[in-house]
Coordinates of C-alpha atoms in Angstrom, one line a residue:
Chain A
X947 CA 52.7 -7.3 65.4
X948 CA 49.3 -5.5 65.2
X949 CA 48.7 -2.2 66.8
X950 CA 45.2 -0.6 65.3
X951 CA 44.1 2.3 67.5
X952 CA 41.1 4.2 66.8
X953 CA 40.3 3.2 62.9
X954 CA 37.6 4.7 61.6
X955 CA 36.6 4.1 57.4
X956 CA 33.0 5.1 55.8
X957 CA 32.0 4.6 52.3
X958 CA 30.9 7.3 50.3
X959 CA 27.3 7.2 50.4
X960 CA 27.0 4.5 53.1
X961 CA 27.2 3.7 56.6
X962 CA 30.1 3.9 58.8
X963 CA 32.0 0.1 58.2
X964 CA 34.7 0.7 60.9
X965 CA 33.9 2.8 63.5
X966 CA 36.8 3.7 65.8
X967 CA 38.2 0.3 65.8
X968 CA 41.8 -0.5 68.2
X969 CA 42.7 -3.5 69.1
X970 CA 46.3 -5.2 69.8
X971 CA 47.6 -8.4 68.9
X972 CA 50.9 -10.0 69.8
X973 CA 53.8 -12.0 68.5
X974 CA 53.1 -15.9 68.3
X975 CA 49.8 -15.3 69.7
X976 CA 46.9 -16.5 67.4
X977 CA 43.5 -14.5 67.0
X978 CA 39.9 -14.9 65.6
X979 CA 38.3 -11.9 64.2
X980 CA 34.5 -12.7 64.3
X981 CA 31.1 -10.9 63.6
X982 CA 27.7 -11.3 61.5
X983 CA 28.4 -10.7 57.7
X984 CA 29.0 -7.0 57.0
X985 CA 29.7 -5.9 60.2
X986 CA 33.3 -4.9 59.0
X987 CA 35.8 -7.6 59.3
X988 CA 36.7 -7.7 55.1
X989 CA 37.5 -4.1 55.4
X990 CA 38.7 -4.4 58.9
X991 CA 41.3 -6.7 56.8
X992 CA 42.2 -4.6 53.9
X993 CA 43.2 -1.7 55.9
X994 CA 45.6 -4.1 57.7
X995 CA 47.4 -5.4 54.2
X996 CA 47.0 -1.3 52.8
X997 CA 44.6 -2.1 50.1
X998 CA 42.5 0.8 52.1
X999 CA 43.4 3.9 53.5
X1000 CA 41.4 4.7 57.1
X1001 CA 39.7 7.7 57.4
X1002 CA 41.3 7.8 60.8
X1003 CA 43.3 6.1 63.0
X1004 CA 46.7 4.3 63.3
X1005 CA 47.1 1.2 61.8
X1006 CA 51.1 -0.7 62.7
X1007 CA 51.7 -4.4 61.2
X1008 CA 55.0 -6.1 61.5
X1009 CA 56.5 -2.8 63.5
X1010 CA 55.6 -0.5 60.0
X1011 CA 53.0 2.4 60.1
X1012 CA 51.0 1.8 57.3
X1013 CA 50.0 5.7 57.2
X1014 CA 53.2 6.7 56.3
X1015 CA 53.9 4.0 53.6
X1016 CA 53.9 4.6 49.9
X1017 CA 52.6 1.8 47.3
X1018 CA 56.2 0.2 47.6
X1019 CA 56.8 0.4 51.2
X1020 CA 52.9 -1.6 51.0
X1021 CA 54.0 -4.1 48.8
X1022 CA 57.1 -4.9 50.8
X1023 CA 55.0 -4.7 53.8
X1024 CA 52.9 -7.8 51.5
X1025 CA 56.0 -9.9 51.1
X1026 CA 56.6 -9.7 55.1
X1027 CA 52.7 -11.4 55.4
X1028 CA 51.4 -14.9 54.9
X1029 CA 47.9 -13.6 53.1
X1030 CA 44.7 -15.9 52.8
X1031 CA 41.5 -14.6 51.3
X1032 CA 38.1 -15.9 51.0
X1033 CA 38.4 -16.4 47.6
X1034 CA 41.3 -18.5 47.1
X1035 CA 42.3 -16.2 44.2
X1036 CA 44.8 -18.2 42.8
X1037 CA 46.3 -17.8 38.7
X1038 CA 43.9 -21.0 37.7
X1039 CA 45.9 -21.0 33.9
X1040 CA 49.2 -22.1 36.1
X1041 CA 50.2 -24.6 38.1
X1042 CA 49.5 -25.5 42.0
X1043 CA 53.3 -25.4 42.5
X1044 CA 53.7 -22.1 40.2
X1045 CA 51.5 -20.6 42.0
X1046 CA 52.8 -21.3 45.6
X1047 CA 56.2 -20.4 44.1
X1048 CA 55.3 -17.6 42.9
X1049 CA 55.6 -16.0 46.5
X1050 CA 58.5 -17.1 46.9
X1051 CA 59.8 -15.5 43.6
X1052 CA 58.3 -12.2 44.2
X1053 CA 60.4 -12.5 47.7
X1054 CA 63.4 -12.7 45.3
X1055 CA 64.2 -16.3 45.7
X1056 CA 65.6 -18.4 42.6
X1057 CA 63.6 -20.3 40.8
X1058 CA 65.4 -23.3 42.4
X1059 CA 64.9 -22.1 45.4
X1060 CA 61.0 -21.4 45.3
X1061 CA 60.4 -24.4 43.8
X1062 CA 61.8 -26.0 46.9
X1063 CA 59.9 -24.1 49.4
X1064 CA 57.1 -24.2 47.4
X1065 CA 57.4 -27.9 47.3
X1066 CA 57.9 -28.1 51.2
X1067 CA 54.8 -25.5 52.0
X1068 CA 52.3 -28.1 49.9
X1069 CA 53.5 -30.8 51.8
X1070 CA 52.5 -28.9 55.1
X1071 CA 49.5 -28.4 53.1
X1072 CA 48.7 -32.6 52.1
X1073 CA 49.2 -31.6 48.3
X1074 CA 52.4 -32.4 47.3
X1075 CA 50.8 -35.0 45.0
X1076 CA 48.9 -32.1 43.4
X1077 CA 51.9 -30.1 42.6
X1078 CA 52.0 -30.4 38.7
X1079 CA 48.0 -29.7 38.6
X1080 CA 46.4 -26.7 37.3
X1081 CA 44.5 -24.7 39.9
X1082 CA 42.0 -24.4 37.5
X1083 CA 41.3 -28.3 38.1
X1084 CA 41.1 -28.7 41.9
X1085 CA 38.1 -27.9 44.3
X1086 CA 37.4 -25.2 46.3
X1087 CA 38.7 -27.0 49.7
X1088 CA 42.2 -27.8 47.8
X1089 CA 42.5 -24.4 46.2
X1090 CA 42.1 -22.8 49.5
X1091 CA 44.8 -25.3 50.7
X1092 CA 46.9 -23.7 47.8
X1093 CA 46.5 -20.2 48.9
X1094 CA 47.5 -21.2 52.4
X1095 CA 50.5 -22.9 51.2
X1096 CA 51.6 -19.4 49.4
X1097 CA 51.1 -17.8 52.6
X1098 CA 53.5 -20.1 54.4
X1099 CA 55.7 -20.2 51.6
X1100 CA 58.1 -17.5 52.8
X1101 CA 57.3 -18.9 56.3
X1102 CA 56.0 -15.0 57.0
X1103 CA 56.2 -14.0 60.9
X1104 CA 52.5 -12.8 60.4
X1105 CA 49.5 -14.5 58.5
X1106 CA 46.4 -12.9 57.7
X1107 CA 43.6 -14.8 57.0
X1108 CA 40.3 -13.4 56.0
X1109 CA 37.4 -16.3 55.9
X1110 CA 39.2 -18.9 55.1
X1111 CA 37.3 -21.3 55.4
X1112 CA 34.0 -20.0 53.9
X1113 CA 32.3 -22.3 51.7
X1114 CA 34.2 -25.8 52.8
X1115 CA 32.8 -28.8 54.5
X1116 CA 33.7 -29.2 58.3
X1117 CA 36.7 -31.6 57.4
X1118 CA 38.0 -29.1 55.1
X1119 CA 37.6 -26.1 57.5
X1120 CA 39.4 -27.9 60.8
X1121 CA 42.0 -29.2 58.3
X1122 CA 42.6 -25.9 57.1
X1123 CA 42.1 -24.7 60.9
X1124 CA 45.2 -27.0 61.7
X1125 CA 47.3 -25.8 59.7
X1126 CA 47.0 -22.1 60.9
X1127 CA 47.4 -23.6 64.2
X1128 CA 50.3 -25.5 63.1
X1129 CA 52.0 -22.1 61.5
X1130 CA 51.3 -20.3 65.1
X1131 CA 53.0 -23.3 66.5
X1132 CA 56.0 -22.9 64.5
X1133 CA 56.1 -19.0 65.7
X1134 CA 53.7 -17.3 63.2
X1135 CA 51.5 -14.5 64.8
X1136 CA 48.0 -15.4 63.0
X1137 CA 44.5 -13.3 62.8
X1138 CA 41.9 -15.1 61.0
X1139 CA 38.4 -13.1 60.6
X1140 CA 35.8 -16.3 60.1
X1141 CA 32.0 -16.7 61.4
X1142 CA 32.1 -20.0 61.4
X1143 CA 31.0 -21.6 65.2
X1144 CA 32.0 -24.8 64.3
X1145 CA 35.9 -23.5 63.6
X1146 CA 35.5 -21.1 66.9
X1147 CA 34.8 -23.7 69.0
X1148 CA 38.0 -25.8 68.4
X1149 CA 39.4 -22.2 68.1
X1150 CA 42.5 -22.3 71.3
X1151 CA 42.9 -17.9 71.0
X1152 CA 41.6 -15.0 71.6
X1153 CA 38.9 -14.5 70.0
X1154 CA 38.1 -10.5 68.8
X1155 CA 34.3 -9.4 68.0
X1156 CA 33.4 -6.8 65.3
X1157 CA 29.6 -5.7 65.1
X1158 CA 28.5 -2.7 63.2
X1159 CA 32.1 -1.4 62.9
X1160 CA 33.1 -1.7 66.3
X1161 CA 34.8 -4.1 68.6
X1162 CA 35.3 -5.7 71.7
X1163 CA 38.3 -6.5 72.4
X1164 CA 38.9 -9.7 74.1
X1165 CA 35.5 -11.1 73.4
X1166 CA 34.5 -14.6 74.3
X1167 CA 33.1 -17.1 72.4
X1168 CA 29.9 -16.6 74.4
X1169 CA 30.0 -12.8 73.4
X1170 CA 30.7 -14.0 69.7
X1171 CA 27.5 -15.7 69.7
X1172 CA 25.4 -13.8 71.1
Chain B
X1111 CA 65.9 -11.9 34.2
X1112 CA 64.8 -15.9 34.5
X1113 CA 61.9 -14.8 36.4
X1114 CA 60.6 -12.0 34.2
X1115 CA 60.8 -14.3 31.1
X1116 CA 59.4 -17.1 33.3
X1117 CA 56.4 -14.8 34.3
X1118 CA 56.1 -13.7 30.5
X1119 CA 56.1 -17.1 29.7
X1120 CA 53.3 -18.3 32.1
X1121 CA 51.5 -15.2 31.8
X1122 CA 50.8 -16.3 27.8
X1123 CA 50.4 -19.4 28.3
X1124 CA 47.4 -18.5 31.2
X1125 CA 45.4 -16.7 28.7
X1126 CA 46.6 -18.1 25.4
X1127 CA 43.2 -16.9 23.7
X1128 CA 44.1 -12.9 24.5
X1129 CA 47.4 -13.9 23.9
X1130 CA 46.6 -15.2 20.2
X1131 CA 44.4 -11.6 20.0
X1132 CA 47.0 -9.4 20.7
X1133 CA 49.7 -11.7 18.8
X1134 CA 47.5 -11.3 15.6
X1135 CA 47.2 -8.0 16.0
X1136 CA 50.5 -7.0 15.9
X1137 CA 51.2 -9.7 13.2
X1138 CA 48.5 -7.6 11.0
X1139 CA 50.0 -4.4 11.4
X1140 CA 53.4 -5.6 10.8
X1141 CA 52.2 -7.1 8.1
X1142 CA 50.7 -3.9 6.6
X1143 CA 53.7 -1.8 7.7
X1144 CA 55.3 -4.3 6.0
X1145 CA 53.5 -4.4 2.6
X1146 CA 53.3 -0.7 2.2
X1147 CA 57.8 -0.7 2.9
X1148 CA 57.8 -2.9 0.8
X1149 CA 56.0 -1.5 -2.2
X1150 CA 57.0 2.1 -1.6
X1151 CA 60.8 1.0 -1.2
X1152 CA 60.3 -0.9 -4.8
X1153 CA 58.7 2.2 -6.7
X1154 CA 61.5 4.3 -4.8
X1155 CA 64.3 2.2 -5.8
X1156 CA 63.1 2.2 -9.5
X1157 CA 62.4 5.8 -9.8
X1158 CA 65.1 6.8 -7.8
X1159 CA 67.5 4.7 -10.0
X1160 CA 66.6 5.9 -13.2
X1161 CA 66.3 9.6 -11.6
X1162 CA 69.7 9.2 -10.0
X1163 CA 71.3 7.6 -13.1
X1164 CA 71.7 10.9 -15.3
X1165 CA 70.4 13.6 -17.9
X1166 CA 70.3 11.7 -21.1
X1167 CA 71.5 14.4 -24.2
X1168 CA 70.6 13.1 -27.8
X1169 CA 73.1 15.1 -30.4
X1170 CA 71.8 14.1 -33.9
X1171 CA 73.7 14.8 -37.0
X1172 CA 72.1 15.6 -40.2
X1173 CA 72.2 12.7 -43.2
X1174 CA 74.9 14.7 -45.1
X1175 CA 77.1 14.9 -42.0
X1176 CA 80.5 13.1 -42.7
X1177 CA 83.1 11.3 -40.6
X1178 CA 85.1 14.5 -39.5
X1179 CA 81.9 16.5 -38.7
X1180 CA 80.9 13.8 -36.1
X1181 CA 85.1 13.4 -35.1
X1182 CA 85.0 17.2 -34.3
X1183 CA 81.7 17.1 -32.0
X1184 CA 82.9 14.0 -30.0
X1185 CA 86.2 15.5 -29.5
X1186 CA 84.5 18.8 -28.5
X1187 CA 81.9 17.1 -26.0
X1188 CA 84.5 14.7 -24.6
X1189 CA 86.3 17.7 -23.6
X1190 CA 83.4 19.3 -21.4
X1191 CA 83.5 17.7 -17.7
X1192 CA 80.3 17.0 -17.3
X1193 CA 79.9 14.3 -19.4
X1194 CA 80.0 10.9 -17.7
X1195 CA 79.0 8.4 -21.0
X1196 CA 78.9 9.6 -24.8
X1197 CA 78.5 6.4 -26.8
X1198 CA 78.2 6.9 -31.0
X1199 CA 75.2 5.2 -32.5
X1200 CA 75.3 5.5 -36.3
X1201 CA 72.2 5.4 -38.4
X1202 CA 72.6 1.5 -38.8
X1203 CA 72.7 0.6 -35.0
X1204 CA 69.6 3.0 -34.6
X1205 CA 68.0 1.1 -37.0
X1206 CA 68.4 -2.3 -35.1
X1207 CA 67.4 -0.6 -31.7
X1208 CA 64.3 0.5 -33.7
X1209 CA 63.8 -3.0 -35.0
X1210 CA 64.4 -4.8 -32.2
X1211 CA 61.8 -2.1 -29.3
X1212 CA 58.9 -3.4 -32.1
X1213 CA 57.1 -6.1 -32.1
X1214 CA 59.0 -8.8 -35.0
X1215 CA 55.1 -10.0 -35.2
X1216 CA 53.9 -6.5 -36.9
X1217 CA 55.6 -5.4 -40.0
X1218 CA 55.4 -1.7 -39.4
X1219 CA 59.4 -1.0 -40.5
X1220 CA 58.9 -3.0 -44.2
X1221 CA 59.3 -1.1 -46.8
X1222 CA 61.4 1.8 -45.3
X1223 CA 64.6 2.3 -45.6
X1224 CA 67.1 1.2 -43.2
X1225 CA 69.0 4.9 -43.3
X1226 CA 65.7 6.6 -42.1
X1227 CA 67.0 7.4 -38.8
X1228 CA 69.9 10.2 -37.9
X1229 CA 73.3 9.3 -36.8
X1230 CA 73.4 10.5 -33.0
X1231 CA 76.2 10.6 -30.2
X1232 CA 74.5 9.8 -27.0
X1233 CA 76.1 11.7 -24.1
X1234 CA 75.0 11.1 -20.4
X1235 CA 75.2 14.1 -18.3
X1236 CA 76.4 14.8 -14.5
X1237 CA 72.6 14.5 -12.4
X1238 CA 73.9 17.9 -10.8
X1239 CA 74.0 20.1 -13.7
X1240 CA 71.4 22.8 -13.4
X1241 CA 68.3 23.6 -16.0
X1242 CA 70.2 26.6 -16.8
X1243 CA 73.3 24.7 -17.3
X1244 CA 72.6 22.0 -19.5
X1245 CA 70.8 24.2 -21.7
X1246 CA 73.9 26.1 -21.8
X1247 CA 75.4 22.9 -23.3
X1248 CA 73.0 22.3 -25.1
X1249 CA 73.1 25.7 -27.2
X1250 CA 77.1 25.6 -27.5
X1251 CA 76.6 21.7 -29.1
X1252 CA 74.1 23.3 -31.4
X1253 CA 76.6 25.6 -33.0
X1254 CA 79.2 22.4 -33.8
X1255 CA 79.5 21.3 -37.7
X1256 CA 76.9 18.3 -38.8
X1257 CA 74.5 18.9 -35.8
X1258 CA 70.9 19.1 -36.6
X1259 CA 68.9 19.0 -33.5
X1260 CA 69.5 18.0 -29.8
X1261 CA 67.1 16.5 -27.3
X1262 CA 67.7 16.1 -23.3
X1263 CA 66.0 13.9 -20.7
X1264 CA 65.9 16.8 -18.2
X1265 CA 62.4 17.6 -18.0
X1266 CA 61.7 14.0 -17.3
X1267 CA 64.3 13.6 -14.8
X1268 CA 63.4 16.4 -13.1
X1269 CA 59.5 14.9 -12.9
X1270 CA 61.2 11.2 -11.8
X1271 CA 62.6 13.1 -8.9
X1272 CA 59.3 14.4 -7.9
X1273 CA 57.8 11.6 -8.5
X1274 CA 60.3 9.8 -6.0
X1275 CA 59.8 12.8 -3.5
X1276 CA 56.4 11.8 -3.4
X1277 CA 56.4 8.0 -3.1
X1278 CA 58.7 8.6 -0.3
X1279 CA 56.1 11.2 1.2
X1280 CA 53.2 8.7 0.4
X1281 CA 55.3 6.0 2.4
X1282 CA 55.6 8.4 5.3
X1283 CA 51.6 9.2 5.3
X1284 CA 50.5 5.9 5.1
X1285 CA 53.3 5.0 7.5
X1286 CA 51.7 7.0 9.7
X1287 CA 48.1 6.1 9.0
X1288 CA 49.4 2.6 10.2
X1289 CA 51.4 4.1 13.0
X1290 CA 48.5 5.8 14.5
X1291 CA 46.0 2.6 13.7
X1292 CA 48.1 0.0 15.1
X1293 CA 48.8 1.6 18.2
X1294 CA 45.1 1.5 18.6
X1295 CA 43.8 -1.7 17.4
X1296 CA 46.6 -3.4 19.3
X1297 CA 46.4 -1.2 23.1
X1298 CA 42.7 -2.6 22.4
X1299 CA 44.0 -6.0 22.0
X1300 CA 46.2 -5.5 25.2
X1301 CA 43.7 -4.3 27.0
X1302 CA 41.3 -7.2 26.5
X1303 CA 44.7 -9.2 27.2
X1304 CA 45.2 -7.6 30.6
X1305 CA 41.3 -7.5 31.2
X1306 CA 41.7 -11.4 31.1
X1307 CA 45.2 -11.4 33.3
X1308 CA 43.3 -8.9 35.8
X1309 CA 43.5 -12.0 38.5
X1310 CA 46.5 -12.7 38.0
X1311 CA 47.8 -9.2 38.5
X1312 CA 45.4 -9.0 41.2
X1313 CA 47.6 -12.0 42.4
X1314 CA 51.1 -10.5 41.9
X1315 CA 50.0 -7.7 43.4
X1316 CA 48.9 -9.2 46.6
X1317 CA 51.7 -11.0 47.1
X1318 CA 54.0 -7.8 47.3
X1319 CA 55.0 -7.2 44.0
X1320 CA 56.2 -4.2 42.6
X1321 CA 57.5 -2.0 40.2
X1322 CA 59.6 -4.1 37.6
X1323 CA 58.7 -7.7 39.7
X1324 CA 54.6 -6.4 39.1
X1325 CA 55.1 -4.8 35.6
X1326 CA 57.9 -6.4 34.0
X1327 CA 56.7 -9.9 33.0
X1328 CA 53.9 -8.2 31.6
X1329 CA 55.9 -5.7 29.4
X1330 CA 58.0 -8.3 28.9
X1331 CA 55.2 -10.5 27.2
X1332 CA 53.8 -8.3 25.2
X1333 CA 57.6 -7.9 23.6
X1334 CA 58.0 -11.6 23.1
X1335 CA 54.3 -11.5 21.3
X1336 CA 55.1 -8.9 19.1
X1337 CA 58.6 -10.4 18.1
X1338 CA 56.7 -13.6 17.4
X1339 CA 54.0 -11.8 15.7
X1340 CA 56.3 -9.9 13.7
X1341 CA 58.5 -13.1 12.6
X1342 CA 55.5 -14.4 11.4
X1343 CA 54.6 -11.5 9.5
X1344 CA 57.8 -11.0 7.7
X1345 CA 57.5 -15.1 6.9
X1346 CA 54.4 -14.3 5.6
X1347 CA 55.2 -11.5 3.7
X1348 CA 58.0 -13.2 2.2
X1349 CA 55.5 -16.2 0.7
X1350 CA 53.3 -13.2 -0.8
X1351 CA 56.1 -11.3 -2.4
X1352 CA 57.9 -14.7 -3.7
X1353 CA 54.1 -15.4 -4.8
X1354 CA 53.7 -11.9 -7.0
X1355 CA 57.6 -11.8 -8.0
X1356 CA 58.0 -15.3 -9.2
X1357 CA 55.5 -14.7 -12.3
X1358 CA 56.9 -11.0 -12.7
X1359 CA 60.6 -12.6 -13.2
X1360 CA 59.6 -14.7 -15.4
X1361 CA 57.3 -12.4 -18.1
X1362 CA 59.6 -9.4 -17.9
X1363 CA 63.6 -10.5 -17.5
X1364 CA 64.2 -6.7 -17.2
X1365 CA 62.8 -6.5 -13.8
X1366 CA 64.2 -9.4 -12.5
X1367 CA 66.9 -7.2 -10.8
X1368 CA 65.2 -4.3 -9.7
X1369 CA 62.5 -5.6 -7.7
X1370 CA 63.6 -7.1 -4.5
X1371 CA 62.2 -8.0 -0.9
X1372 CA 62.7 -6.3 2.4
X1373 CA 66.6 -5.2 3.2
X1374 CA 67.6 -6.8 6.1
X1375 CA 67.7 -3.2 7.9
X1376 CA 64.0 -2.9 7.0
X1377 CA 63.2 -6.6 8.7
X1378 CA 65.0 -5.3 11.7
X1379 CA 62.5 -2.5 11.9
X1380 CA 59.6 -4.2 11.7
X1381 CA 60.8 -6.7 14.2
X1382 CA 61.5 -4.1 16.8
X1383 CA 58.5 -2.0 15.8
X1384 CA 55.8 -5.3 16.3
X1385 CA 58.4 -5.2 19.8
X1386 CA 57.4 -1.8 20.6
X1387 CA 54.1 -2.0 19.6
X1388 CA 53.9 -5.4 22.1
X1389 CA 55.5 -3.9 24.8
X1390 CA 53.7 -0.8 24.6
X1391 CA 50.9 -1.9 24.5
X1392 CA 51.3 -4.0 27.4
X1393 CA 52.6 -1.2 29.4
X1394 CA 49.2 0.9 28.1
X1395 CA 46.6 -2.4 28.7
X1396 CA 47.7 -2.2 32.5
X1397 CA 48.0 1.3 33.3
X1398 CA 44.6 1.1 35.0
X1399 CA 46.2 -1.3 36.8
X1400 CA 48.7 0.3 38.0
X1401 CA 46.3 2.8 39.8
X1402 CA 45.9 -0.3 42.1
X1403 CA 47.0 0.1 45.4

């Protein structure tokens, strides 16, 4: 589902963010990507969604080689993915349902179908009662769940979540994790970046550790804690 | 299409201040352009109507000219195919016209004999005649029996035509200036709108909106704002026009039929101008976002 080989990325006037990173995530797998702040997690995520072009290496996501894709191809890929970020990245002036339905509409669904799918997705994150509220009126945890609902609305085969529990209290963080785990049980592949040890400790999945731009594949929780 | 409209309306609702600024800037631009169009079209219409009405020639008779002289002159002039209109004004009628055109409260004409003014033939010639052709006719009519003098409005017509052309060129120049100024103001305001919508654009990009799905709703929002702003500006212009025109019509009835609001075609052009400003402005405003991957 995800195949990354020898990916390096450096910023002008700065140290290398990624140094020959290689790993695979198989279909239906739940993998966590962890590492300290500044280790390269977010850079790697931005490479995986085509927001950054690596200096070298190969990135294949959902069978598509990002190196050979133009902006249209990248957009098409993003429509197939469920993306969740550290910041919920919602349209604050839009309703909760509108934010979620947006991803379905971009996928080409009719308004009615998009609304129905949004309602279903909001049910999955226990926010069906907030459908009519403006996104700006929600608390941080609720916003993150709306972002999750938006990621789930098209029932994607691959979910990429970058620090989705950051800034949430433990209950909310576990709630988010539970939603992602359920999505994985329903058949989606999940790659989640986190440095929340509490989340990692309850996670039943593979842990990938990245440190100073280098990755040790198939690491354990002990190494993540080290 | 429904998606575009919904996204466009949602975008406008999501950033009311920026949308309001963009709308106000378009409305101001259309109002200004409309005011220029209104003034120049009325001025041009008035000048062009007068200039296009033809060349007036007055053939004055000597006081001792008899009816046979007048009939002979009239018959001869009527034979000219370039004469559009011909009317005989007797000395009495000339006196009446003069009396009517002078303020009755003054006694400028008191004591003057009513046969002071000469009788005349008031002729209107085709406007297309050249200076030389008009001069040739005048020369030939001067030799007619009983004729004392001939005067022509040819020079005034030339001046009027030139004035109409100047009005038209001034309108074009002002229109071009308005175009440039409007584009700058509207693009700036739409850049503000695009900046306030950057989160929305970011989200759209991240969920995979591309091409028309990405920029279509934003441009459509600009077009909708442009149409609404233009309608608003046209209504404001109509109110302002009526506020000025009502007292003019009351005090100068002769002008009542000569001043008018913009035609339906001109209003439609202003509407399209506003829509174009909105569309182009929003497209330009989000240009830098299109650089994002």
